[in-house]
Coordinates of C-alpha atoms and ligand atoms in Angstrom, one line a residue:
M1 CA 0.0 0.0 0.0
V2 CA 1.4 3.4 -0.9
I3 CA 0.5 6.9 0.4
K4 CA 1.4 10.4 -0.5
A5 CA 3.4 12.6 1.8
I6 CA 5.3 15.8 2.0
Q7 CA 9.0 15.0 2.8
Y8 CA 12.4 16.7 2.7
N9 CA 16.0 15.4 2.4
D10 CA 17.9 18.4 3.6
F11 CA 17.3 21.4 5.9
G12 CA 16.2 24.6 4.2
N13 CA 13.2 26.8 3.3
E14 CA 10.0 25.7 1.6
E15 CA 12.0 24.8 -1.5
V16 CA 13.4 21.6 0.1
L17 CA 9.8 20.2 0.4
D18 CA 8.6 17.5 -2.0
L19 CA 5.4 15.6 -2.5
V20 CA 6.3 12.0 -2.8
T21 CA 4.6 8.6 -3.1
V22 CA 6.0 6.2 -0.4
E23 CA 5.1 2.9 1.3
A24 CA 2.7 3.2 4.1
Q25 CA 4.2 2.9 7.6
V26 CA 4.0 -0.4 9.5
L27 CA 1.4 -0.2 12.3
L28 CA 3.0 -0.8 15.7
D29 CA 1.4 -2.0 18.9
H30 CA -0.6 0.8 20.7
Q31 CA -0.9 2.7 17.4
V32 CA -3.8 3.5 15.1
R33 CA -3.7 4.2 11.4
V34 CA -5.5 7.4 10.5
R35 CA -6.7 8.4 7.1
V36 CA -5.8 12.1 7.3
C37 CA -8.5 14.6 6.3
S38 CA -7.0 17.9 7.3
V39 CA -3.7 19.2 8.6
G40 CA -3.2 22.3 10.8
L41 CA 0.0 24.3 10.3
N42 CA 2.2 25.6 13.0
P43 CA 5.4 27.8 13.0
I44 CA 7.3 24.9 14.6
D45 CA 6.8 22.9 11.3
Y46 CA 8.9 25.3 9.3
K47 CA 11.4 25.9 12.2
I48 CA 12.0 22.1 12.1
F49 CA 12.4 21.7 8.3
E50 CA 14.7 24.7 8.3
G51 CA 16.8 22.8 10.8
V52 CA 16.5 24.2 14.3
K53 CA 19.7 24.4 16.3
Q54 CA 18.9 21.6 18.6
L55 CA 18.4 19.2 15.7
R56 CA 21.7 20.1 14.2
M57 CA 23.4 19.8 17.6
L58 CA 21.8 16.4 18.2
S59 CA 23.1 15.2 14.8
F60 CA 26.6 16.5 15.5
F61 CA 26.9 14.8 18.9
T62 CA 25.5 11.6 17.6
K63 CA 28.3 11.6 14.9
L64 CA 31.0 12.4 17.5
R65 CA 29.9 9.3 19.6
H66 CA 29.5 7.1 16.5
P67 CA 32.1 8.1 13.9
S68 CA 30.5 5.8 11.3
K69 CA 27.5 8.1 11.3
W70 CA 29.5 10.8 9.5
F71 CA 28.9 8.6 6.4
E72 CA 25.3 7.6 7.1
S73 CA 23.9 10.6 8.9
K74 CA 21.7 11.7 6.1
K75 CA 20.3 8.2 5.9
S76 CA 19.4 8.3 9.6
L77 CA 17.9 11.8 9.6
F78 CA 16.2 11.9 6.3
P79 CA 13.8 11.7 4.6
R80 CA 11.7 13.6 7.2
G81 CA 8.0 14.3 7.2
V82 CA 6.4 17.7 7.8
G83 CA 3.6 18.9 10.1
R84 CA 2.2 17.8 13.4
D85 CA -1.5 18.6 13.8
F86 CA -4.1 16.5 12.0
S87 CA -7.7 15.3 11.9
G88 CA -9.0 12.2 10.3
I89 CA -10.7 8.8 10.5
I90 CA -9.2 5.7 12.1
C91 CA -8.8 2.9 9.5
E92 CA -6.9 0.3 11.4
V93 CA -6.2 -0.3 15.1
G94 CA -3.0 -1.9 16.4
K95 CA -2.6 -4.5 19.2
G96 CA -3.1 -3.1 22.7
V97 CA -5.3 -0.1 21.6
S98 CA -8.2 0.1 24.0
N99 CA -9.8 3.5 23.6
F100 CA -10.3 3.8 19.9
S101 CA -12.0 1.8 17.1
V102 CA -12.0 1.8 13.3
G103 CA -14.3 4.6 12.0
D104 CA -13.6 7.0 15.0
E105 CA -13.2 10.6 13.9
V106 CA -10.1 12.0 15.7
F107 CA -7.8 15.0 16.0
G108 CA -4.3 15.0 17.4
T109 CA -0.7 15.9 17.1
I110 CA 2.6 14.1 16.5
I111 CA 4.5 14.4 19.7
S112 CA 8.3 14.7 19.8
A113 CA 11.1 15.8 22.1
P114 CA 10.9 19.6 22.3
G115 CA 12.2 21.3 19.1
L116 CA 13.4 18.1 17.5
G117 CA 10.5 16.9 15.3
T118 CA 10.2 13.4 14.1
K119 CA 10.8 11.5 10.9
K120 CA 7.0 11.2 10.3
G121 CA 4.8 14.2 9.5
A122 CA 1.1 14.9 9.4
L123 CA 1.1 16.2 5.8
A124 CA 0.4 12.7 4.4
T125 CA -2.7 10.8 3.2
E126 CA -2.2 8.3 6.1
I127 CA -0.2 8.2 9.3
C128 CA 0.3 5.8 12.2
V129 CA 0.2 7.5 15.6
S130 CA 0.1 6.4 19.2
E131 CA -3.3 6.5 20.9
T132 CA -1.8 9.0 23.3
E133 CA -1.4 11.4 20.4
I134 CA -5.2 11.5 19.5
A135 CA -8.6 12.3 21.0
L136 CA -12.1 12.0 19.6
M137 CA -13.2 15.0 17.6
P138 CA -15.9 17.3 19.1
K139 CA -19.2 16.6 17.3
N140 CA -19.9 20.2 16.4
I141 CA -16.9 21.0 14.1
D142 CA -15.6 19.7 10.8
F143 CA -12.2 18.1 10.0
D144 CA -10.6 21.5 9.0
H145 CA -11.3 23.0 12.4
A146 CA -10.4 19.9 14.3
A147 CA -7.0 19.7 12.6
T148 CA -5.9 22.9 14.4
M149 CA -6.5 21.7 17.9
G150 CA -3.5 19.4 18.8
V151 CA -0.5 21.7 19.4
A152 CA -2.8 24.5 20.7
A153 CA -4.4 22.2 23.2
L154 CA -1.1 21.0 24.6
T155 CA 0.5 24.4 24.4
V156 CA -2.2 26.5 26.1
G157 CA -3.0 23.7 28.7
G158 CA 0.6 23.3 29.5
A159 CA 1.4 27.0 29.7
F160 CA -1.6 27.9 31.9
R161 CA -0.7 25.0 34.2
K162 CA 2.9 26.2 34.5
I163 CA 2.0 29.8 35.3
G164 CA -1.0 28.7 37.5
L165 CA -3.7 30.7 35.7
S166 CA -6.9 31.1 37.7
K167 CA -10.2 33.0 37.4
D168 CA -8.9 35.7 39.7
D169 CA -6.0 36.6 37.3
T170 CA -5.7 39.5 34.9
I171 CA -3.5 38.2 32.1
V172 CA -1.7 39.8 29.1
I173 CA -1.4 37.6 26.1
S174 CA 0.9 38.6 23.2
A175 CA 0.3 37.6 19.5
A176 CA -3.3 37.2 20.7
S177 CA -4.9 36.9 17.3
G178 CA -2.5 34.1 16.1
G179 CA -2.9 30.4 16.1
I180 CA -2.1 29.9 19.7
G181 CA -2.9 33.3 21.1
S182 CA -6.5 33.3 19.8
I183 CA -7.2 30.0 21.5
A184 CA -5.3 31.0 24.7
V185 CA -7.5 34.2 24.9
Q186 CA -10.7 32.2 24.7
Y187 CA -9.5 29.5 27.1
A188 CA -8.5 32.1 29.7
V189 CA -11.8 34.0 29.3
S190 CA -13.7 30.7 29.8
M191 CA -11.8 30.2 33.1
G192 CA -13.1 33.6 34.3
A193 CA -9.8 35.5 34.0
T194 CA -9.7 39.1 32.6
V195 CA -7.7 39.0 29.4
L196 CA -5.7 41.8 27.6
G197 CA -4.7 40.6 24.1
I198 CA -1.8 42.2 22.1
A199 CA -2.0 42.3 18.3
S200 CA -2.1 44.9 15.5
K201 CA -4.7 47.6 15.5
Q202 CA -6.4 45.9 12.6
N203 CA -7.2 42.9 14.8
A204 CA -8.8 44.9 17.7
D205 CA -12.4 43.9 16.8
Y206 CA -11.4 40.3 16.4
L207 CA -9.8 40.3 19.8
K208 CA -12.9 41.8 21.3
S209 CA -15.0 39.1 19.7
L210 CA -12.8 36.6 21.5
G211 CA -13.5 38.3 24.8
A212 CA -10.2 40.2 25.2
I213 CA -9.5 43.9 25.8
P214 CA -7.5 44.7 22.7
I215 CA -4.0 46.3 23.0
A216 CA -2.2 47.4 19.8
Y217 CA 1.5 46.6 19.6
G218 CA 4.0 49.3 18.7
E219 CA 4.8 52.2 21.0
N220 CA 3.7 52.6 24.6
V221 CA 2.3 49.2 25.0
K222 CA 2.8 49.3 28.8
D223 CA 0.9 52.6 29.1
S224 CA -2.0 51.2 26.9
I225 CA -2.3 48.3 29.2
L226 CA -2.3 50.4 32.4
A227 CA -4.9 52.7 30.8
A228 CA -7.1 49.8 29.7
T229 CA -7.7 48.2 33.1
S230 CA -7.7 49.3 36.7
K231 CA -7.0 45.7 37.8
P232 CA -3.4 44.8 38.6
I233 CA -1.8 42.6 35.9
T234 CA -1.0 39.2 37.5
K235 CA 0.1 37.0 34.6
L236 CA 1.6 37.2 31.1
L237 CA 1.7 34.6 28.4
D238 CA 4.1 35.6 25.6
C239 CA 3.3 33.9 22.2
Y240 CA 5.7 36.2 20.3
G241 CA 9.2 36.8 21.7
R242 CA 11.5 38.4 24.3
E243 CA 10.2 42.0 24.2
Y244 CA 6.9 40.8 25.8
V245 CA 8.7 39.0 28.6
D246 CA 10.5 42.3 29.3
L247 CA 7.1 43.9 29.3
G248 CA 5.9 41.5 31.9
F249 CA 8.8 42.5 34.2
E250 CA 8.1 46.2 33.5
L251 CA 4.6 45.5 34.6
G252 CA 6.0 44.3 37.9
L253 CA 5.5 40.6 37.5
K254 CA 7.8 37.9 38.9
G255 CA 9.4 35.4 36.5
E256 CA 7.1 32.6 37.8
N257 CA 4.1 34.5 36.5
I258 CA 5.4 35.0 33.0
G259 CA 5.3 32.2 30.5
T260 CA 6.8 32.3 27.1
L261 CA 6.5 30.0 24.1
V262 CA 9.6 31.4 22.4
P263 CA 12.6 30.9 24.6
S264 CA 15.8 32.9 24.6
P265 CA 18.8 32.6 27.1
S266 CA 18.1 36.1 28.7
V267 CA 14.5 35.2 29.3
I268 CA 15.4 32.1 31.1
L269 CA 18.2 33.7 33.1
R270 CA 15.7 36.3 34.3
G271 CA 13.4 33.5 35.6
A272 CA 10.5 33.6 33.1
K273 CA 9.1 30.2 32.3
F274 CA 9.7 28.6 28.9
T275 CA 6.5 26.6 28.6
G276 CA 4.0 25.0 26.3
P277 CA 3.6 21.3 25.4
R278 CA 6.4 20.4 27.8
H279 CA 4.1 21.1 30.7
S280 CA 1.0 19.4 29.2
N281 CA -0.7 16.1 29.8
Y282 CA -3.2 14.0 27.9
D283 CA -6.1 15.7 29.6
D284 CA -5.3 18.9 27.8
F285 CA -6.7 17.3 24.6
I286 CA -10.0 16.5 26.5
T287 CA -10.2 20.0 28.0
M288 CA -9.8 21.6 24.6
S289 CA -12.3 19.3 23.1
N290 CA -14.8 20.2 25.8
L291 CA -14.2 24.0 25.3
V292 CA -14.8 23.6 21.6
S293 CA -17.9 21.4 22.1
N294 CA -19.6 23.9 24.4
G295 CA -18.7 26.9 22.3
D296 CA -16.2 28.5 24.7
V297 CA -13.5 28.2 22.1
S298 CA -14.2 28.7 18.4
I299 CA -11.4 28.5 15.8
H300 CA -11.0 31.0 13.0
L301 CA -9.6 29.5 9.8
D302 CA -7.3 32.1 8.2
K303 CA -7.1 30.1 5.0
V304 CA -7.6 26.5 3.7
Y305 CA -5.0 25.2 1.2
D306 CA -5.0 22.2 -1.1
F307 CA -2.7 19.2 -0.6
S308 CA -0.5 20.2 -3.5
L309 CA 3.2 21.1 -3.3
S310 CA 2.7 24.6 -4.6
D311 CA -0.1 25.3 -2.1
I312 CA 1.9 23.9 0.9
K313 CA 5.0 26.0 0.0
E314 CA 2.8 29.1 -0.3
A315 CA 1.1 28.3 3.1
Y316 CA 4.4 28.1 4.9
K317 CA 5.7 31.3 3.2
E318 CA 2.5 33.1 4.4
L319 CA 2.7 31.6 7.9
R320 CA 6.3 32.7 8.3
M321 CA 5.2 36.3 7.7
G322 CA 3.7 36.2 11.2
H323 CA 0.3 37.8 10.7
T324 CA -2.0 34.7 10.6
K325 CA -5.4 35.3 12.1
G326 CA -6.3 32.0 13.8
K327 CA -5.0 28.9 11.9
K328 CA -4.0 27.8 8.5
V329 CA -5.1 24.4 7.3
V330 CA -4.3 22.0 4.4
K331 CA -7.3 19.9 3.3
I332 CA -6.5 16.4 2.1
E333 CA -9.2 15.3 -0.3
Q334 CA -9.3 11.5 -0.4
Ligands
NAP401 N1 6.9 26.3 23.3 C1 6.4 25.6 22.4 O1 6.5 24.4 22.3 C2 5.5 26.3 21.3 C3 4.3 25.8 21.0 C4 3.5 26.4 20.0 C5 3.9 27.6 19.5 N2 5.2 28.1 19.8 C6 5.7 29.3 19.2 O2 4.8 30.4 19.6 C7 4.8 31.4 18.6 C8 3.3 31.7 18.2 O3 2.8 30.6 17.5 P1 1.5 30.8 16.6 O4 1.1 29.5 16.0 O5 0.4 31.5 17.4 O6 2.0 31.8 15.5 P2 1.2 32.7 14.5 O7 -0.2 32.3 14.3 O8 2.1 32.9 13.3 O9 1.2 34.2 15.2 C9 0.7 35.3 14.5 C10 0.4 36.3 15.6 O10 1.5 37.1 15.8 C11 1.1 38.5 16.0 N3 2.2 39.4 15.8 C12 2.9 39.7 14.7 N4 3.8 40.7 15.0 C13 3.7 41.0 16.3 C14 4.3 41.9 17.2 N5 5.3 42.7 16.9 N6 3.9 41.9 18.5 C15 2.9 41.1 18.9 N7 2.2 40.3 18.2 C16 2.6 40.2 16.9 C17 0.1 38.6 14.9 O11 -0.7 39.8 15.0 P3 -1.1 40.7 13.8 O12 -1.5 39.7 12.7 O13 -2.2 41.5 14.3 O14 0.1 41.5 13.4 C18 -0.7 37.3 15.1 O15 -1.6 37.5 16.2 C19 5.6 30.8 17.4 O16 7.0 31.3 17.5 C20 5.7 29.3 17.7 O17 6.8 28.7 17.2 C21 6.0 27.5 20.7

């Protein structure tokens, strides 16, 4: 049996990607085979196919420890798949799987060590994944929307756990109209927290529709925040980068109350928390699913692309520009 998949054989920009026909994976114990219907895109996808530093370092140290790998390293690292988040229908169940059956409609994400990625990718007509990487799809959404939930569920669930978000908090969230931020805003609002979301002026109405007080990025962000609420800011979740961790400290927060999804050495030295899926657990899938089922979280689709090489290259180019509203999705017609 053959499948179609996006793969690459060297690190680089979108031009390294290829659409290939390959043998389907062998189904292992505790895995299910999923006929993929849609794939949600995340910035981590392109960070990985560009060759994040950790991946290059891992490969270098492996070669130091096993000199023969200097000659076979490409074979061991490549070809690699692309993409993590998916939705689809289970078409085969492996030994030891107890919670899922053939025909179940599921969403999920391919889990790897932080920053490293895996050899398999979600951008394929079929994938084999562990039952701990999937959950049943909420009944009220379609495959395109469900495909965006995996990384977001683990990231937001993990981050809010790490910074101890509660209903009494007033939280600032940066990049609040993006793939993670837009879900984090609604999640925090559903908990009862007061949320200030930072994005461009153009997204102010969108942020309001999510339940946040909109704050435009640019100059005087701190003053805008202080003018927008009389409540003291108690937490900050940064979905953009270091400047917003600095903002958290300027607002008087301690490092333990600042979470960032985008680490840098200075952020960590100052005591802010690098967080996300690393602080998640399986229940975060279920929590997200319930939030979507009861309408507390709705997902905005920025754009839906075809499962063609040209569309996928274009999708990642656009995602990299950093102004996605909600999530980008690739639909896999089968
Ligand atoms: N720690 C982890 O494991 C983990 C997990 C998930 C994600 N992440 C990282 O978290 C980041 C966000 O992911 P994402 O999927 O949400 O990305 P995304 O969808 O591409 O984020 C786009 C958002 O960034 C906003 N933005 C652009 N320029 C900004 C600025 N100068 N200040 C504030 N916001 C700005 C955009 O607002 P406008 O459109 O209004 O400009 C939009 O809301 C990425 O770097 C990703 O790799 C890390």
